[in-house]
Tab-separated table of C-alpha atoms and ligand atoms in Angstrom:
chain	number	residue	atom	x	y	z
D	1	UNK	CA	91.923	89.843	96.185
D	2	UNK	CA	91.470	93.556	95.708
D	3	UNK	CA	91.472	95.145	91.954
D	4	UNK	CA	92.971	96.394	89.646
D	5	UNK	CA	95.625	93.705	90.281
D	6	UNK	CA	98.973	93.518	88.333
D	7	UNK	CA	100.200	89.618	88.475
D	8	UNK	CA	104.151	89.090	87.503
D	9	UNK	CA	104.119	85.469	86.545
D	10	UNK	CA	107.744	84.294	87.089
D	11	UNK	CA	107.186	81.305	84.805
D	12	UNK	CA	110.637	79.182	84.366
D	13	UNK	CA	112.812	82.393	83.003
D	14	UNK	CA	115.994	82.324	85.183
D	15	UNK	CA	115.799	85.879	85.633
D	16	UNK	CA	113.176	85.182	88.060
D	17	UNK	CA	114.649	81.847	89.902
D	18	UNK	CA	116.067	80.951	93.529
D	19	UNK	CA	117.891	84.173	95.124
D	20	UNK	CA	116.175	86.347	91.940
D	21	UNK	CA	112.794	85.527	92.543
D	22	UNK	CA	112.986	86.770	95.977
D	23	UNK	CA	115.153	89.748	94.799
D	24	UNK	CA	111.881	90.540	91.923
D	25	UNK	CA	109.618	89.816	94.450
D	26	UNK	CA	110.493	92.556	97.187
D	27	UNK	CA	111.115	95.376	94.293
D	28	UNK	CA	107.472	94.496	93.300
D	29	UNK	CA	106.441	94.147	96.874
D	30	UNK	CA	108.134	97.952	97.149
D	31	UNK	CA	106.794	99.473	94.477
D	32	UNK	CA	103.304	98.498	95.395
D	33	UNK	CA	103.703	99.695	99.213
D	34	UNK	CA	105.379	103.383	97.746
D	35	UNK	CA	102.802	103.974	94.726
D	36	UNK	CA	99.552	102.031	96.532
D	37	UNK	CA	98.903	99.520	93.969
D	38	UNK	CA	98.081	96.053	94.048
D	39	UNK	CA	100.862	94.055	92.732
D	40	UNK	CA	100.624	90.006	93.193
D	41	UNK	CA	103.476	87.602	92.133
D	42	UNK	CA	103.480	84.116	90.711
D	43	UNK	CA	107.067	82.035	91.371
D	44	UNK	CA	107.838	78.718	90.696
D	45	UNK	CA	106.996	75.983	92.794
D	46	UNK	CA	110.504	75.936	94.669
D	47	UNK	CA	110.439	79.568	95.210
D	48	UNK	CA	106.760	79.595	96.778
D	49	UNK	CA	108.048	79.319	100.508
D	50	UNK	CA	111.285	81.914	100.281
D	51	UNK	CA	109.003	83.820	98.148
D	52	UNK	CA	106.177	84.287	100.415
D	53	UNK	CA	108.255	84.437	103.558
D	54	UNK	CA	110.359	87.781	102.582
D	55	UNK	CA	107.390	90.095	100.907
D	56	UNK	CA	104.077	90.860	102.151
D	57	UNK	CA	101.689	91.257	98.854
D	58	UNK	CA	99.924	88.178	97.428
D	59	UNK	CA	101.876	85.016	96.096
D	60	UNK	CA	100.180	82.996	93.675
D	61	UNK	CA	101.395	79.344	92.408
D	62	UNK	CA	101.628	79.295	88.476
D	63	UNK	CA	99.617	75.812	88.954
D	64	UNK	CA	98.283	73.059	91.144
D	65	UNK	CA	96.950	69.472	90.122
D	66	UNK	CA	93.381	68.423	90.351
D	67	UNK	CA	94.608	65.877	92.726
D	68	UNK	CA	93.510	65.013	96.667
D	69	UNK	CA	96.189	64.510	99.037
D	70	UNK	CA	97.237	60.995	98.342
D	71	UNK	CA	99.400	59.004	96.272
D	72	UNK	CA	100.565	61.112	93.055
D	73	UNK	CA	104.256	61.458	92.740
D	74	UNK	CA	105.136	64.010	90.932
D	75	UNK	CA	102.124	66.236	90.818
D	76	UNK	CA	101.048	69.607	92.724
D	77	UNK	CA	99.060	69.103	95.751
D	78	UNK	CA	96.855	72.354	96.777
D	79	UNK	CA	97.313	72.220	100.130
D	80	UNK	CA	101.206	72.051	99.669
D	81	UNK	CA	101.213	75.458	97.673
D	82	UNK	CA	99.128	76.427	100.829
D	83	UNK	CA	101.233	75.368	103.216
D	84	UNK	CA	104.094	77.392	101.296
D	85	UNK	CA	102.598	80.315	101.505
D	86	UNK	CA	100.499	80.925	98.092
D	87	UNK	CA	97.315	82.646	98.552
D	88	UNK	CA	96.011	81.946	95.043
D	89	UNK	CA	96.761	80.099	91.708
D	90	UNK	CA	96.707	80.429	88.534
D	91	UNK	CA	94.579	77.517	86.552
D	92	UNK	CA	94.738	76.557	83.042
D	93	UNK	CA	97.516	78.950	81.703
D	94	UNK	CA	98.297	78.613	77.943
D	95	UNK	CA	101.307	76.660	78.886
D	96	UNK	CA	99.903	74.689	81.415
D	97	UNK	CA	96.952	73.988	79.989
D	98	UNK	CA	94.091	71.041	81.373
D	99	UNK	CA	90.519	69.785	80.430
D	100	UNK	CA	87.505	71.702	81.623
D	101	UNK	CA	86.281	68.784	83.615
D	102	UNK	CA	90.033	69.140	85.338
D	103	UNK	CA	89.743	72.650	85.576
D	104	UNK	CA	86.298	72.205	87.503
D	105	UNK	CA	87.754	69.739	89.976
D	106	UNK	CA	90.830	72.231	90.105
D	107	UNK	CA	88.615	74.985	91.353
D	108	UNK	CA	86.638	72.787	93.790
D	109	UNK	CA	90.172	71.607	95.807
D	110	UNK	CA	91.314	75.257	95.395
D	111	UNK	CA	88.439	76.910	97.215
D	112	UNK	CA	88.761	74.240	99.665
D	113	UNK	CA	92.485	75.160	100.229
D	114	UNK	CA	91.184	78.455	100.861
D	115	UNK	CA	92.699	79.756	97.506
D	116	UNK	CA	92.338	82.432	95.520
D	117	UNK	CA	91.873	81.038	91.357
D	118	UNK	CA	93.082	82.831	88.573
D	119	UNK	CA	91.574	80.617	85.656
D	120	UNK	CA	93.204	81.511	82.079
D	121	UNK	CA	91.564	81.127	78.718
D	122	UNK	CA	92.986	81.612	75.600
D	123	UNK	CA	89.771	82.640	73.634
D	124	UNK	CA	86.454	84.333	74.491
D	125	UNK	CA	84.392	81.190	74.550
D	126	UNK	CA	86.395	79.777	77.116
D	127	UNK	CA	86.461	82.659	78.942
D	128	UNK	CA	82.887	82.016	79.001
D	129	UNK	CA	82.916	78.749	79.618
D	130	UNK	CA	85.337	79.032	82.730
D	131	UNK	CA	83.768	82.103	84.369
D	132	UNK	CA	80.437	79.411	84.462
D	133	UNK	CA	82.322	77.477	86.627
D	134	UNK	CA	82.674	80.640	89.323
D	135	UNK	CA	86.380	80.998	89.677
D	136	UNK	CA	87.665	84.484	91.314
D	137	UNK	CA	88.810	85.503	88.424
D	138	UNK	CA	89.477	84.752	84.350
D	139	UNK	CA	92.569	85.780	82.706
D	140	UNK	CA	92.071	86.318	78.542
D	141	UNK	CA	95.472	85.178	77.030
D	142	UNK	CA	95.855	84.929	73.539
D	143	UNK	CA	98.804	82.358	73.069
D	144	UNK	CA	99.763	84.170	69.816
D	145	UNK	CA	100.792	87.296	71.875
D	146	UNK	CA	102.544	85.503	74.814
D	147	UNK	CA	106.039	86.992	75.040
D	148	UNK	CA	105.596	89.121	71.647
D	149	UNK	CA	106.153	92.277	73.197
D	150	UNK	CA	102.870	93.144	71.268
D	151	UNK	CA	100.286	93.936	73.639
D	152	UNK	CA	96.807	92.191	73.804
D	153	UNK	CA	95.298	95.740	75.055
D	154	UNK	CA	96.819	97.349	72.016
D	155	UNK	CA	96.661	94.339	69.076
D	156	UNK	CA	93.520	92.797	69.867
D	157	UNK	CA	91.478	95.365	71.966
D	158	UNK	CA	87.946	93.789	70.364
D	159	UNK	CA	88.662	90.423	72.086
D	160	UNK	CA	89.257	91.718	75.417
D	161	UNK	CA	85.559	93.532	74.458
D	162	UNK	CA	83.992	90.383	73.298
D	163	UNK	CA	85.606	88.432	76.144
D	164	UNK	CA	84.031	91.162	78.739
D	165	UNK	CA	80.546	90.760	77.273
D	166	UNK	CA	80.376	86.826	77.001
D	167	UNK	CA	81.737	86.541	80.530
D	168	UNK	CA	79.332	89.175	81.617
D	169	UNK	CA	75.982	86.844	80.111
D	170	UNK	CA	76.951	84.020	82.267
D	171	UNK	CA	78.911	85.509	84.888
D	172	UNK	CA	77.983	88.873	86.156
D	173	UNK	CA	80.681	89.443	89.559
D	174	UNK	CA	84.107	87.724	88.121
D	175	UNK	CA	86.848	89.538	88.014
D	176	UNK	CA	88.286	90.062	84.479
D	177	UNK	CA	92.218	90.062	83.725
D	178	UNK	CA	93.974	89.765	80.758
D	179	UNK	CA	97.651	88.815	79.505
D	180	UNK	CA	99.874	88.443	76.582
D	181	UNK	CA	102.575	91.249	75.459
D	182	UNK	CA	102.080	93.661	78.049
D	183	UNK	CA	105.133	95.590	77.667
D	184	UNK	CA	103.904	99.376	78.538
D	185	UNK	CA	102.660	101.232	80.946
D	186	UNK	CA	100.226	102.172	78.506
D	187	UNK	CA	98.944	98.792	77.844
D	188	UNK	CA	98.177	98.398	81.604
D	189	UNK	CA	95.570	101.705	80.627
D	190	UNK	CA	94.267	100.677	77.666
D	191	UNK	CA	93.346	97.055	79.505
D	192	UNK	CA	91.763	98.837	82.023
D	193	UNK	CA	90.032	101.150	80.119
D	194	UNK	CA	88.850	97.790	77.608
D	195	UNK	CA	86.961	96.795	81.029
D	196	UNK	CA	89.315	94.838	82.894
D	197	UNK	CA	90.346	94.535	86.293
D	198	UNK	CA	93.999	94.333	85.448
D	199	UNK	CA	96.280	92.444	83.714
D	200	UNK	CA	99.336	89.461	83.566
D	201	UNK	CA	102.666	90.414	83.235
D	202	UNK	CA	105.742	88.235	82.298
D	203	UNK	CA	108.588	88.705	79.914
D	204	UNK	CA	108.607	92.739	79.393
D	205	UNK	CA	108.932	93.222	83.995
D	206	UNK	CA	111.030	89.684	84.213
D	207	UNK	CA	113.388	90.007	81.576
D	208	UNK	CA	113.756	93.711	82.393
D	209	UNK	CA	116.953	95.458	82.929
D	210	UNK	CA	115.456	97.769	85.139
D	211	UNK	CA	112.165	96.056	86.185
D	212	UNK	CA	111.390	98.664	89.311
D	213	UNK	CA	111.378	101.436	86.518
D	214	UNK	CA	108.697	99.949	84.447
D	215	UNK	CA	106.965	98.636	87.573
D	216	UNK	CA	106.919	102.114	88.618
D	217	UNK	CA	105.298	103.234	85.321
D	218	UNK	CA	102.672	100.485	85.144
D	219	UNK	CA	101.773	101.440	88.956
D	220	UNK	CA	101.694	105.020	87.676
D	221	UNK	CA	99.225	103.463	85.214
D	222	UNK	CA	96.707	102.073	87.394
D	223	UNK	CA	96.880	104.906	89.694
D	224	UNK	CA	96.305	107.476	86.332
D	225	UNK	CA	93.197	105.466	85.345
D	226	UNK	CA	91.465	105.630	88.857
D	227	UNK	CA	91.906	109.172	88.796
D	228	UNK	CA	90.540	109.229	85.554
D	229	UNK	CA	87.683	106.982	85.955
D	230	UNK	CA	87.042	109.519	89.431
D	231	UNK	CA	87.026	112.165	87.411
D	232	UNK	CA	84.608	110.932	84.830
D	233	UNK	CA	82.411	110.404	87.635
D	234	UNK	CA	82.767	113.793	88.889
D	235	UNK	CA	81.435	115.569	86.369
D	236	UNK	CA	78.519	113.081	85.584
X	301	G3P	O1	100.747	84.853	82.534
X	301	G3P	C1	101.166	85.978	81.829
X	301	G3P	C2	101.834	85.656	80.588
X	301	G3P	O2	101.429	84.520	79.906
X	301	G3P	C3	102.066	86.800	79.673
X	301	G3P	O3	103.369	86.644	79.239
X	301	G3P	O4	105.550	87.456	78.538
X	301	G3P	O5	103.530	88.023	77.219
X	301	G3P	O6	103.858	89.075	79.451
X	301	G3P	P1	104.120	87.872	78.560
């Protein structure tokens, strides 16, 4: 999965179900392909196949069960999000939240599925804690922030700090996200420039009158901070 990423988690808004996720999906898909950007979106279950079939950037599932093909009505099978087209999930989000030991066996069916993990934490210890366990990457979410509108870049810049340096002593190749708020094109900066490889998006792109526009202005975002970050390097 190439960084820095920008996930659009669909979650359950309607916004973003049936016909609309597939509508989201291709204006993300678009925007990525214009401005060169890596853009990834998470769908509901339902909309996983439809979802992946009409655009051509990454498709994560917003969950799978740490269950082996078998007999488990009702649950989320990896190899069924596979089959659908997901390349990745997301593990352990704040509101889909499961024991470590769970999260462990999670990541063990998911790399056998051949997918990509996104495993969310909602402090900095268990940011820690997960990125021992070698997923691809760990999202810092604090639940406090979800769908605020306040940023976690902005509001709580010295956990996304601490969260970088725990995961770092344990952990020295994961890839760092974080979530919660992300409303601006400037939080998408200030996240990357706090260390991460890019960041969760939800309510401000999915609930969006115009979602392209602000899509377009977070893309403009990443692309800003690589020239910056060249830049810097230039003159060192
Ligand atoms: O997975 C991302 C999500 O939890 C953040 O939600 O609405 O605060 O962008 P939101």
């Amino acid at each position: 999965m190439k960084t820095p990423l920008l996930l659009i988690n669909f979650k359950t808004y309607i916004e973003a179900t049936g016909k609309k996720s597939i509508e989201l999906a291709k204006i993300a898909e678009q925007v990525a392909r214009e401005q060169g950007v890596n853009f990834a979106v998470a769908p509901q279950f339902s909309d996983l196949k439809p979802v992946s079939e009409a655009v051509d950037i990454p498709v994560f599932s917003q969950h799978i069960d740490p269950i082996r093909p078998g007999a488990y009505t009702g649950h989320v099978l990896a190899e069924a999000v596979r089959s659908a087209g997901a390349g990745g999930t997301l593990i352990n989000h704040s509101e889909r939240r499961i024991k470590i030991s769970e999260i462990e066996e999670t990541l063990e069916i998911a790399r056998s599925a051949e997918l990509a993990t996104i495993v969310c934490a909602n402090t900095s210890g268990v940011g820690a804690a997960v990125a021992a366990l070698d997923p691809d990457m760990v999202a810092i979410e604090p639940p406090e922030l979800i769908g605020s509108g306040v940023a976690v870049s902005k509001a709580q810049p010295e956990l996304i700090t601490r969260t970088v340096t725990r995961i770092r002593d344990v952990n020295k190749t994961v890839k760092i996200l974080c979530g919660a708020g992300v409303s601006y094109a400037d939080d998408v900066i200030s996240a990357l420039t706090l260390g991460t490889d890019g960041v969760l998006v939800a309510s401000s792109v999915v609930k969006n009158k115009d979602p392209k526009k602000l899509l377009q202005e977070m893309a403009g975002a990443m692309l800003d901070h690589r020239g910056l970050r060249l830049s810097a390097s230039a003159s060192n």
